[in-house]
Short mmCIF file of C-alpha atoms and ligand atoms in Angstrom, two decimals:
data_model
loop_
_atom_site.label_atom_id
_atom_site.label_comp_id
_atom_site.label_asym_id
_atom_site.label_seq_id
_atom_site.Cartn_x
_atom_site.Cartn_y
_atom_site.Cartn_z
CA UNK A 24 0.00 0.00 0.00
CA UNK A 25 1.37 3.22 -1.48
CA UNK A 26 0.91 6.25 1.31
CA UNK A 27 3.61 9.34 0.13
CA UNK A 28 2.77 7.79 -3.48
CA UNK A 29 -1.06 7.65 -2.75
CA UNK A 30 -3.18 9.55 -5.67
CA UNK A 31 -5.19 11.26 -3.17
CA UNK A 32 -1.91 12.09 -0.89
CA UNK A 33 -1.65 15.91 -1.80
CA UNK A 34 0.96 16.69 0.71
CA UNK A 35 -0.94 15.68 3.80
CA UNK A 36 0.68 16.99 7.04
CA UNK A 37 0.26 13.96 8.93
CA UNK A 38 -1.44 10.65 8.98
CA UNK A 39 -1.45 8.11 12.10
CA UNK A 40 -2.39 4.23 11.87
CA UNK A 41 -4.00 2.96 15.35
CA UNK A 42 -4.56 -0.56 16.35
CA UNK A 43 -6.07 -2.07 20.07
CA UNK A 44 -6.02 -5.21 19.91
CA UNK A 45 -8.33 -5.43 23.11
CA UNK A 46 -11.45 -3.92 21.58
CA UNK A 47 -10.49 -4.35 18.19
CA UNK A 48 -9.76 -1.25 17.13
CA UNK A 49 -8.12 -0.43 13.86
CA UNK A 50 -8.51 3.58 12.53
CA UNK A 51 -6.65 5.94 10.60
CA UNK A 52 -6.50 9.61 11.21
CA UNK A 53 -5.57 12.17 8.74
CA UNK A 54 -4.62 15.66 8.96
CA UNK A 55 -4.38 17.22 5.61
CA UNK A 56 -3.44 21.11 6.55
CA UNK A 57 -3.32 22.92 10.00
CA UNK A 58 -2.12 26.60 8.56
CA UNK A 59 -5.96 27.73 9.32
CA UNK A 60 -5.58 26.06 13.01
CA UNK A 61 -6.26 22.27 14.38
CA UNK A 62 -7.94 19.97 11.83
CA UNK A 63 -11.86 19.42 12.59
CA UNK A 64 -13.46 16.17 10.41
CA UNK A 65 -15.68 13.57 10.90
CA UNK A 66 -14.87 10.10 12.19
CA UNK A 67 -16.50 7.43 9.90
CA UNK A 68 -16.73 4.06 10.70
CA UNK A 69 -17.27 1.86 7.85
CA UNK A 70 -16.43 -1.65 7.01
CA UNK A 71 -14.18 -0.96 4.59
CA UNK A 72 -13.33 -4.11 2.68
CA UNK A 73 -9.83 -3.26 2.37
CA UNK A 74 -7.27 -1.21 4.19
CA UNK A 75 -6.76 0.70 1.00
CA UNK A 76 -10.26 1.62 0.40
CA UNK A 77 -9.96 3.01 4.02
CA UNK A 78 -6.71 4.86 3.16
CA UNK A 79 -8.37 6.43 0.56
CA UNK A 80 -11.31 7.55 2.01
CA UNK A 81 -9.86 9.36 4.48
CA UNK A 82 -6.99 11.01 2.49
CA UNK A 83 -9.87 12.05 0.36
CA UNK A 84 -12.27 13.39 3.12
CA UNK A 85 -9.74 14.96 5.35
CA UNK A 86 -8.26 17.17 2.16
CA UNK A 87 -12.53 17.98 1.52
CA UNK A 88 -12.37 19.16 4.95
CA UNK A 89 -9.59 21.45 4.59
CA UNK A 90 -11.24 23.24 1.44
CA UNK A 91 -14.27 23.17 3.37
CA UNK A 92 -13.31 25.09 6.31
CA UNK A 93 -11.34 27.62 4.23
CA UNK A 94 -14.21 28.68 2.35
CA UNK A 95 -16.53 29.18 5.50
CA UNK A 96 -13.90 31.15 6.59
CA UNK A 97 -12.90 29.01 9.70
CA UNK A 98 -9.53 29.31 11.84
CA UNK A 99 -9.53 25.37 11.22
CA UNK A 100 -7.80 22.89 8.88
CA UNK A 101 -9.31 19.82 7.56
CA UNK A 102 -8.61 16.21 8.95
CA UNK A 103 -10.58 13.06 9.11
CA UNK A 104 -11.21 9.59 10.64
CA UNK A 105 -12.20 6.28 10.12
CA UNK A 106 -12.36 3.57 12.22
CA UNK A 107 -12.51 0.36 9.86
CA UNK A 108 -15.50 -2.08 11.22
CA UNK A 109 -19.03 -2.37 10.57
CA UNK A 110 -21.16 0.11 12.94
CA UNK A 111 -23.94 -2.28 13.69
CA UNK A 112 -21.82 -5.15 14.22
CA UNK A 113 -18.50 -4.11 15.78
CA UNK A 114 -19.06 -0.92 17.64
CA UNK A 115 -18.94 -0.60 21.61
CA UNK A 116 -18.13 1.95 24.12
CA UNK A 117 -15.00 -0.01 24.98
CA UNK A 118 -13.91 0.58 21.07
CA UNK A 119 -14.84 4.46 21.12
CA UNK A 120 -13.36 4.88 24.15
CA UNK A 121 -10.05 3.40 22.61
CA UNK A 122 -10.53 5.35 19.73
CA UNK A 123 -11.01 8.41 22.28
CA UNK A 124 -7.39 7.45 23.93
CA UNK A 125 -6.05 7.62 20.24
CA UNK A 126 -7.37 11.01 19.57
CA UNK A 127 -5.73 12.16 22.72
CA UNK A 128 -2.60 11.19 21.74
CA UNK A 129 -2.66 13.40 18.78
CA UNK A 130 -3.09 16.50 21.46
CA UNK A 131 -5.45 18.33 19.66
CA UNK A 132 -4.09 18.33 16.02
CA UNK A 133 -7.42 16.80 15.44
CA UNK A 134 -10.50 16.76 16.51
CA UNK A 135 -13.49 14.49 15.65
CA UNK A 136 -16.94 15.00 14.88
CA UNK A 137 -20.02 12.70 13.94
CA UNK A 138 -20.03 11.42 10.65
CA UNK A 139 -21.77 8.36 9.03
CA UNK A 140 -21.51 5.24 11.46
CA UNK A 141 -20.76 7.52 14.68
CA UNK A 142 -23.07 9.13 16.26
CA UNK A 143 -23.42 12.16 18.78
CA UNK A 144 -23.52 9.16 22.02
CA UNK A 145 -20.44 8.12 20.05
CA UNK A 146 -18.44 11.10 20.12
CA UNK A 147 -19.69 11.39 24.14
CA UNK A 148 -17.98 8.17 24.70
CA UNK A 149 -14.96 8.92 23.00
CA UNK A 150 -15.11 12.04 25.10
CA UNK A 151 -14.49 10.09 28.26
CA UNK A 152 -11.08 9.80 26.88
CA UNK A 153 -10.28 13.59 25.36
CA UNK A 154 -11.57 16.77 24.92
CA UNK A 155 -10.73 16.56 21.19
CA UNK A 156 -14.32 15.28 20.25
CA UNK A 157 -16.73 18.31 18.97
CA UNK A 158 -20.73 18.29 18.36
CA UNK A 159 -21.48 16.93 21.85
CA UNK A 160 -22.62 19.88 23.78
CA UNK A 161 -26.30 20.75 24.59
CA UNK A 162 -26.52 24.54 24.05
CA UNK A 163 -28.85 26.87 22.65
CA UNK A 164 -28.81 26.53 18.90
CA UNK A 165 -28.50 29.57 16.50
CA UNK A 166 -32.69 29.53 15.70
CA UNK A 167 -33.81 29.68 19.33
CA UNK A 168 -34.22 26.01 19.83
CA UNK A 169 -31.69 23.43 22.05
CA UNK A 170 -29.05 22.54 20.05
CA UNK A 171 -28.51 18.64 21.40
CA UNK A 172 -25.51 18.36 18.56
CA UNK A 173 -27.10 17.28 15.44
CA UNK A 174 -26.28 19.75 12.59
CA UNK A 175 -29.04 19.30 10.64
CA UNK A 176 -31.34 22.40 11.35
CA UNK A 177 -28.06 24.26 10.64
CA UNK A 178 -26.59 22.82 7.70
CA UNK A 179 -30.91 22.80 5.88
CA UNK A 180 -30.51 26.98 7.28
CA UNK A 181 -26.89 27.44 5.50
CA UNK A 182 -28.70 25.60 2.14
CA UNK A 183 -31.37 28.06 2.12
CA UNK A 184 -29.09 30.92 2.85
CA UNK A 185 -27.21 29.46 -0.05
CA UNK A 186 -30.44 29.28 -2.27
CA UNK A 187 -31.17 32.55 -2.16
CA UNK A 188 -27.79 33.90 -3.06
CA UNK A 189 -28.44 31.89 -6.06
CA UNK A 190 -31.45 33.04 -6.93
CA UNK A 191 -30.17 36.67 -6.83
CA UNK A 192 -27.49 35.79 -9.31
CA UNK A 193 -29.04 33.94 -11.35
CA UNK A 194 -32.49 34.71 -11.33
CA UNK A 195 -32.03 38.67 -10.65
CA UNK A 196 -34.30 38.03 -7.24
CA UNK A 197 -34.70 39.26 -3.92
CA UNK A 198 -37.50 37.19 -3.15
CA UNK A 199 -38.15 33.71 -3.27
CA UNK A 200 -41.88 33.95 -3.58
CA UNK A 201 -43.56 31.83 -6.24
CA UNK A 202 -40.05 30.01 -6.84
CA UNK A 203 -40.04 26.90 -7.57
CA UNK A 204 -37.77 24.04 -5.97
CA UNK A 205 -37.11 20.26 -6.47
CA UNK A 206 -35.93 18.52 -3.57
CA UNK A 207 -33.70 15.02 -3.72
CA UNK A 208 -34.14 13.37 -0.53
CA UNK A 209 -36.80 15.48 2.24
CA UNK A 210 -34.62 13.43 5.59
CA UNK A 211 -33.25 15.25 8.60
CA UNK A 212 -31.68 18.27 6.23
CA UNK A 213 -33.84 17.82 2.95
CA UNK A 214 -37.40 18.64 5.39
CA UNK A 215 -35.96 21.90 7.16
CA UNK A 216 -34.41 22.95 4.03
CA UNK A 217 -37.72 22.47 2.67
CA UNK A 218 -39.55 24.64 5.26
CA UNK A 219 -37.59 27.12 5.11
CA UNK A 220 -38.40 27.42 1.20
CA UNK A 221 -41.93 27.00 1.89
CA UNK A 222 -42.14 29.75 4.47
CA UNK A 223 -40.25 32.31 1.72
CA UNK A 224 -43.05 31.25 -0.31
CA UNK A 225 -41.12 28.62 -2.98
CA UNK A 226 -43.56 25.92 -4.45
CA UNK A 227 -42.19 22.75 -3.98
CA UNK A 228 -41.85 18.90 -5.86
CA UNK A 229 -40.75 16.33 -3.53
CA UNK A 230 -39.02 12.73 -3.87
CA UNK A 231 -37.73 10.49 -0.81
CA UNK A 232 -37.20 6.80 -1.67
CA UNK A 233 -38.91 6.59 2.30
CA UNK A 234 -42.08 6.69 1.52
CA UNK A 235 -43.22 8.41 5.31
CA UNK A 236 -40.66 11.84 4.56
CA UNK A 237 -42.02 11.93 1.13
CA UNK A 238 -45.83 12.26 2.76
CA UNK A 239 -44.66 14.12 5.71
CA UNK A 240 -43.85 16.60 3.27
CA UNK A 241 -46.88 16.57 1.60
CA UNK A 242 -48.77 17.14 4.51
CA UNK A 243 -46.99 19.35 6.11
CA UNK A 244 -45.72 21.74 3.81
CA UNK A 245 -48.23 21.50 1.16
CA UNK A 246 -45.16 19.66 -1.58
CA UNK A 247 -46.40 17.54 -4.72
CA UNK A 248 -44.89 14.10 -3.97
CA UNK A 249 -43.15 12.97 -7.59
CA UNK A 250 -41.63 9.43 -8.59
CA UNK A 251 -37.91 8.11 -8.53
CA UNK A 252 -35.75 10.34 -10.38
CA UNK A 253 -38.23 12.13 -12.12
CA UNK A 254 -37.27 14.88 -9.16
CA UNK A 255 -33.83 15.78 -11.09
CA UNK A 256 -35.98 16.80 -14.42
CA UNK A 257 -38.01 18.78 -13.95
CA UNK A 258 -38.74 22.34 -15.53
CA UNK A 259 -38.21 24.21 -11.77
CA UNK A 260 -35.78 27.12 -11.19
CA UNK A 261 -33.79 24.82 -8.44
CA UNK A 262 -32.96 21.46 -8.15
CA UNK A 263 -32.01 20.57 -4.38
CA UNK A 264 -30.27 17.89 -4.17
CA UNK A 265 -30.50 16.28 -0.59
CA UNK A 266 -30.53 12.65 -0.34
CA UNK A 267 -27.34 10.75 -1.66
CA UNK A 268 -23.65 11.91 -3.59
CA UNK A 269 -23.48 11.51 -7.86
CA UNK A 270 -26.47 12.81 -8.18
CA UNK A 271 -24.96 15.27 -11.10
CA UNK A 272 -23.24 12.68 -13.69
CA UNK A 273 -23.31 12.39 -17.90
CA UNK A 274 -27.05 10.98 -17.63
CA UNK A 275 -28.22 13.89 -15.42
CA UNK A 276 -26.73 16.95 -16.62
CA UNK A 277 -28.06 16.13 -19.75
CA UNK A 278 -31.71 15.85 -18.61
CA UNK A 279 -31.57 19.29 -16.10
CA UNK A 280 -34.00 21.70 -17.17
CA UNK A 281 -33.37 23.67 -13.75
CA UNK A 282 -31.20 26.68 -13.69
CA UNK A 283 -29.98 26.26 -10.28
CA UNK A 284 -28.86 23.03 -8.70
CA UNK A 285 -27.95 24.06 -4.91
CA UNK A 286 -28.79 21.39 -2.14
CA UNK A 287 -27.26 19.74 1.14
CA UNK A 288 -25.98 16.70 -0.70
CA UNK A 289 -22.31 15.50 -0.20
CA UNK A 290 -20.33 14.69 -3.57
CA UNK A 291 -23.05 15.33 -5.40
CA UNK A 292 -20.79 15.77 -8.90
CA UNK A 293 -20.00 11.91 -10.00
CA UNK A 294 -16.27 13.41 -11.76
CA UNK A 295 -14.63 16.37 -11.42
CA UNK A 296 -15.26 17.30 -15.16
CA UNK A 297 -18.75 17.22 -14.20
CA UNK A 298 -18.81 21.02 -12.73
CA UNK A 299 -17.61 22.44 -16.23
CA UNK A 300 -20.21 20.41 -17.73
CA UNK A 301 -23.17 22.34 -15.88
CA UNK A 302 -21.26 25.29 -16.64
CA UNK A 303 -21.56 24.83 -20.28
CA UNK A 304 -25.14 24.39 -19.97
CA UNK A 305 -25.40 27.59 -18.21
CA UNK A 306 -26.48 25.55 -14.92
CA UNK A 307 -25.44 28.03 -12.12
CA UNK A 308 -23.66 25.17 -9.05
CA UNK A 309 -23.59 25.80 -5.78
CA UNK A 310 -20.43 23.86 -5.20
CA UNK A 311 -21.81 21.33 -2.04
CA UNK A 312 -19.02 22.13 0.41
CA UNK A 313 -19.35 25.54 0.53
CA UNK A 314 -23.46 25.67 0.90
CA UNK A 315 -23.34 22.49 3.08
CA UNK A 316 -21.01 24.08 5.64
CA UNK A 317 -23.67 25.30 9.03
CA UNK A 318 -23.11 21.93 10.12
CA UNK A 319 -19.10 23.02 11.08
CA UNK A 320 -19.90 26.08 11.64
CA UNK A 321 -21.41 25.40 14.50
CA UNK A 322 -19.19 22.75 15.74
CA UNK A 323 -16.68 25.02 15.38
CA UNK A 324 -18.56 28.01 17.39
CA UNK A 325 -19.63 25.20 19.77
CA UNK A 326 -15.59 24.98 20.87
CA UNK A 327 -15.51 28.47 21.13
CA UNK A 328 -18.56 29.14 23.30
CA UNK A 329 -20.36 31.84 20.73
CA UNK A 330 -23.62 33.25 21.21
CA UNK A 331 -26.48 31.85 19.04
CA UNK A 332 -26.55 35.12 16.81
CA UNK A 333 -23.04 34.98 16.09
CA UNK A 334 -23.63 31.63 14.77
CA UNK A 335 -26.35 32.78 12.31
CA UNK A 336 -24.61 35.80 11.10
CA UNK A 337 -21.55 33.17 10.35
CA UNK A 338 -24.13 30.54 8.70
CA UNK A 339 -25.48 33.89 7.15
CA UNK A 340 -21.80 34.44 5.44
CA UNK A 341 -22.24 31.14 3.59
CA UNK A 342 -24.36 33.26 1.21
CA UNK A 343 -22.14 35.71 0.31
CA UNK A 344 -18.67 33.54 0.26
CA UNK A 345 -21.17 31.83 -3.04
CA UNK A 346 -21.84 35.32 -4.35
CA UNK A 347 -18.48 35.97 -4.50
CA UNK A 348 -17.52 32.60 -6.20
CA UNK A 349 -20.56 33.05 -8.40
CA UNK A 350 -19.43 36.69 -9.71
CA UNK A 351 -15.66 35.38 -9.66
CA UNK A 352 -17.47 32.79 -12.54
CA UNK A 353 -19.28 34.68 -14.32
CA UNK A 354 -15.93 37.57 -14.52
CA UNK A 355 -13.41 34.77 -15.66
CA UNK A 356 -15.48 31.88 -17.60
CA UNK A 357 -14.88 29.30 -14.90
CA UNK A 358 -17.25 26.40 -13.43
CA UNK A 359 -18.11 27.64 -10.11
CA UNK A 360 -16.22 24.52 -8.69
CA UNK A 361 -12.92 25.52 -10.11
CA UNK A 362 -13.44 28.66 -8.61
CA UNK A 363 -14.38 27.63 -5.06
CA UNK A 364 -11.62 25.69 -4.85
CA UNK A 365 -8.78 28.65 -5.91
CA UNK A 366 -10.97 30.63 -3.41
CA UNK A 367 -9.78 28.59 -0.79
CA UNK A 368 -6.20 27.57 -1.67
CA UNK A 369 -5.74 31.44 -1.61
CA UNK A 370 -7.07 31.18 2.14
CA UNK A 371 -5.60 28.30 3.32
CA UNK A 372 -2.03 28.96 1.59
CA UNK A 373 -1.83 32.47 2.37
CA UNK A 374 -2.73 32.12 5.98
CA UNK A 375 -0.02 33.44 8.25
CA UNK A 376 -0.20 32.09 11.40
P1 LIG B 14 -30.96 11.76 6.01
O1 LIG B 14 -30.58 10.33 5.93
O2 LIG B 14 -31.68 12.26 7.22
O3 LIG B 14 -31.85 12.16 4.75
C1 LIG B 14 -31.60 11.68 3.46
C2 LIG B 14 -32.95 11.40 2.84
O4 LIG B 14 -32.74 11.04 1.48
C3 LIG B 14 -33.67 10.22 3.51
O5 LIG B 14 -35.00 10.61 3.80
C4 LIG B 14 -33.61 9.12 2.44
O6 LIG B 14 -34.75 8.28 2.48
C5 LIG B 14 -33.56 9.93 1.18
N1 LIG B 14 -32.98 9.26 0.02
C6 LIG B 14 -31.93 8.40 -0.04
N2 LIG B 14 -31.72 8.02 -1.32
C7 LIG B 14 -32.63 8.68 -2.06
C8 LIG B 14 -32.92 8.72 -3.45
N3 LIG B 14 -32.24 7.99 -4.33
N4 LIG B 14 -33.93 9.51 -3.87
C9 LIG B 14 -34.65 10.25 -3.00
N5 LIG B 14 -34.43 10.23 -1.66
C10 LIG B 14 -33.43 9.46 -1.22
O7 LIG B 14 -29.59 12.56 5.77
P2 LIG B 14 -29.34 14.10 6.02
O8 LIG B 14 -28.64 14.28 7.31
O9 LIG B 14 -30.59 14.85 5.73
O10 LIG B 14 -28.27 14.42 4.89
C11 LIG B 14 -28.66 14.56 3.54
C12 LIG B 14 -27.43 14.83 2.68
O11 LIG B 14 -26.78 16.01 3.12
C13 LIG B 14 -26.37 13.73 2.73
O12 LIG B 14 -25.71 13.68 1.47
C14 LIG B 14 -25.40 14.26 3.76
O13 LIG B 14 -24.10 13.73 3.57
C15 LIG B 14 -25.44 15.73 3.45
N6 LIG B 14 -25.02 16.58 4.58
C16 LIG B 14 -25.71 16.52 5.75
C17 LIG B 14 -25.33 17.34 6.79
C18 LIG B 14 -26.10 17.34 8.08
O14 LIG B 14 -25.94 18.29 8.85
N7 LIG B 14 -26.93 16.35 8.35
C19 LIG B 14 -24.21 18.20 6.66
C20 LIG B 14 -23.54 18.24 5.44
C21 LIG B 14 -23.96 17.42 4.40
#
């Protein structure tokens, strides 16, 4: 197994390889850049079927983070976890609390979060062992309600932020009365997301492969429920994707007939090349790691202790880091990808610490 040599190496600062025998432990930790400050990422647990895939993986996610964190303008670098094992068959306290030990003895170069396979409980366990474990605090959230560490209501809040800065670019629009909005996938982000559209007065078409979200948006919010992937084609002003990544591949792109695709979704391009492609249909992206940030955002504010309003006004700035990428775009012929990404390599490389 290739590490300095890995494709997705791209100068990492510093990996670590764990192993406990005891509980069974085996995890990886990655810390791709720490000029912005201490690298925050998710710890995944998969059962990865290889050691490689699980090298990967986290090489890949822990340079995401990095890019991510720069662009929401964070004094954080990007890093990532996984712990190799499958969640519902492998994981006990003893194991997180291992994992927790391991995370201490990287003294605070990174710090975990939830990601898929962990949970918040998780992250509490593991917190036995450190204080480098983040999204575990009850606190009051940035809209008023308890904040018991899920990011969802945050993350849906940065996507609709992110929505409407799209809409003004694109569309020329203030408001997002009468718009109307496709959403992928209506689960803990896709619903709020959804609300939030709803209460700015956007019409909305629905589809959830779980049948109970797809009605509970229906009756709730007033959506038309549509089948399968009919969602991604249809003649709306944004498609929102929130369910599942490769959402935007050759097939896809090809079919859009919305002007704005700007949803929650991780990975949602299948291939790089696929951002330029959108671009040449003159399909304005919101890049998903920029408009899928709240959820850091507030982990991030969480370590710091910040009022509730100081979290909105930084979800708030989600909007207009995508203005600025969507102008920057539109001024030098570039996918909106291409540009995010130079946005923040000039922030994360030109960071003096
Ligand atoms: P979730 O599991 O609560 O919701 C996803 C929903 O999508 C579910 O209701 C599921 O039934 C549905 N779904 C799955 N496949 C589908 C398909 N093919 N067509 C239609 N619906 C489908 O997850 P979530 O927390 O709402 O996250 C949604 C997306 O946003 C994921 O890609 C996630 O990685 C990303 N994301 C979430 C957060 C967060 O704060 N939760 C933060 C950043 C990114």
């Amino acid at each position: 197994m290739n590490v300095f040599s890995h494709p997705e190496f791209d100068d990492h600062e510093h990996l670590s390889f764990f192993s406990d025998p005891e509980t069974g432990l085996r995890a990886i930790v990655a810390i791709h850049n720490t000029t912005r400050g201490p690298a925050l990422g998710g710890c995944r647990m998969f059962p990865y079927a290889t050691d490689e895939e699980a090298l990967r993986d986290v090489l890949r996610l822990s340079r995401g983070m990095t890019y991510k964190s720069a662009l929401a303008n964070l004094d954080l670098g990007g890093g990532k976890s996984v712990i190799i094992g499958n969640p519902r068959e492998h994981k006990t306290e003893a194991l997180m609390e291992a994992m927790g030990r391991c995370l201490e003895q990287l003294g605070g170069h990174y710090i975990a979060a939830e990601d898929s396979g962990t949970s918040v409980p998780d992250l509490q366990v593991m917190g036995r062992q450190t204080g480098h474990v983040a999204g575990v605090q009850s606190r009051p959230g940035f809209d008023g309600e308890t904040s018991n560490g899920d990011p969802s209501p945050v993350t849906a809040y940065g996507a609709f932020v992110g929505i409407q800065a799209a809409v003004k670019h694109q569309l020329g629009s203030d408001s997002l009365e009468g718009l109307t909005v496709a959403v992928q996938g209506v689960g803990n982000v896709g619903f709020r997301l959804a609300r939030h559209l709803r209460d700015a007065g956007a019409r909305l078409w629905v589809h959830d492969i779980h049948q109970a979200n797809m009605d509970r948006a229906v009756d709730e919010l007033g959506a038309t429920a549509v089948d399968g992937d009919e969602i991604l084609y249809l003649p709306v002003d944004v498609l929102a994707p929130c369910a599942m990544g490769a959402v935007l591949n050759d097939q896809s792109i090809d079919g859009l007939h919305a002007r704005i695709v700007a949803g929650a979704a991780n990975n949602q391009l299948a291939r790089p090349e696929h951002d330029a492609m959108l671009h040449e249909r003159g399909v304005l992206y919101a890049p998903d790691f920029v408009i899928n940030a709240g959820g850091i955002i507030d982990v991030f504010h969480e370590r710091k202790g910040s009022e509730p309003a100081e979290v909105r006004r930084h979800v708030e700035s989600i909007g207009e880091t995508l203005t600025e990428i969507f102008a920057r775009s539109a001024r030098d012929g570039l996918p909106t990808g291409t540009i995010a990404n130079q946005l923040a390599e000039e922030r994360f490389r030109n960071t003096v610490r």
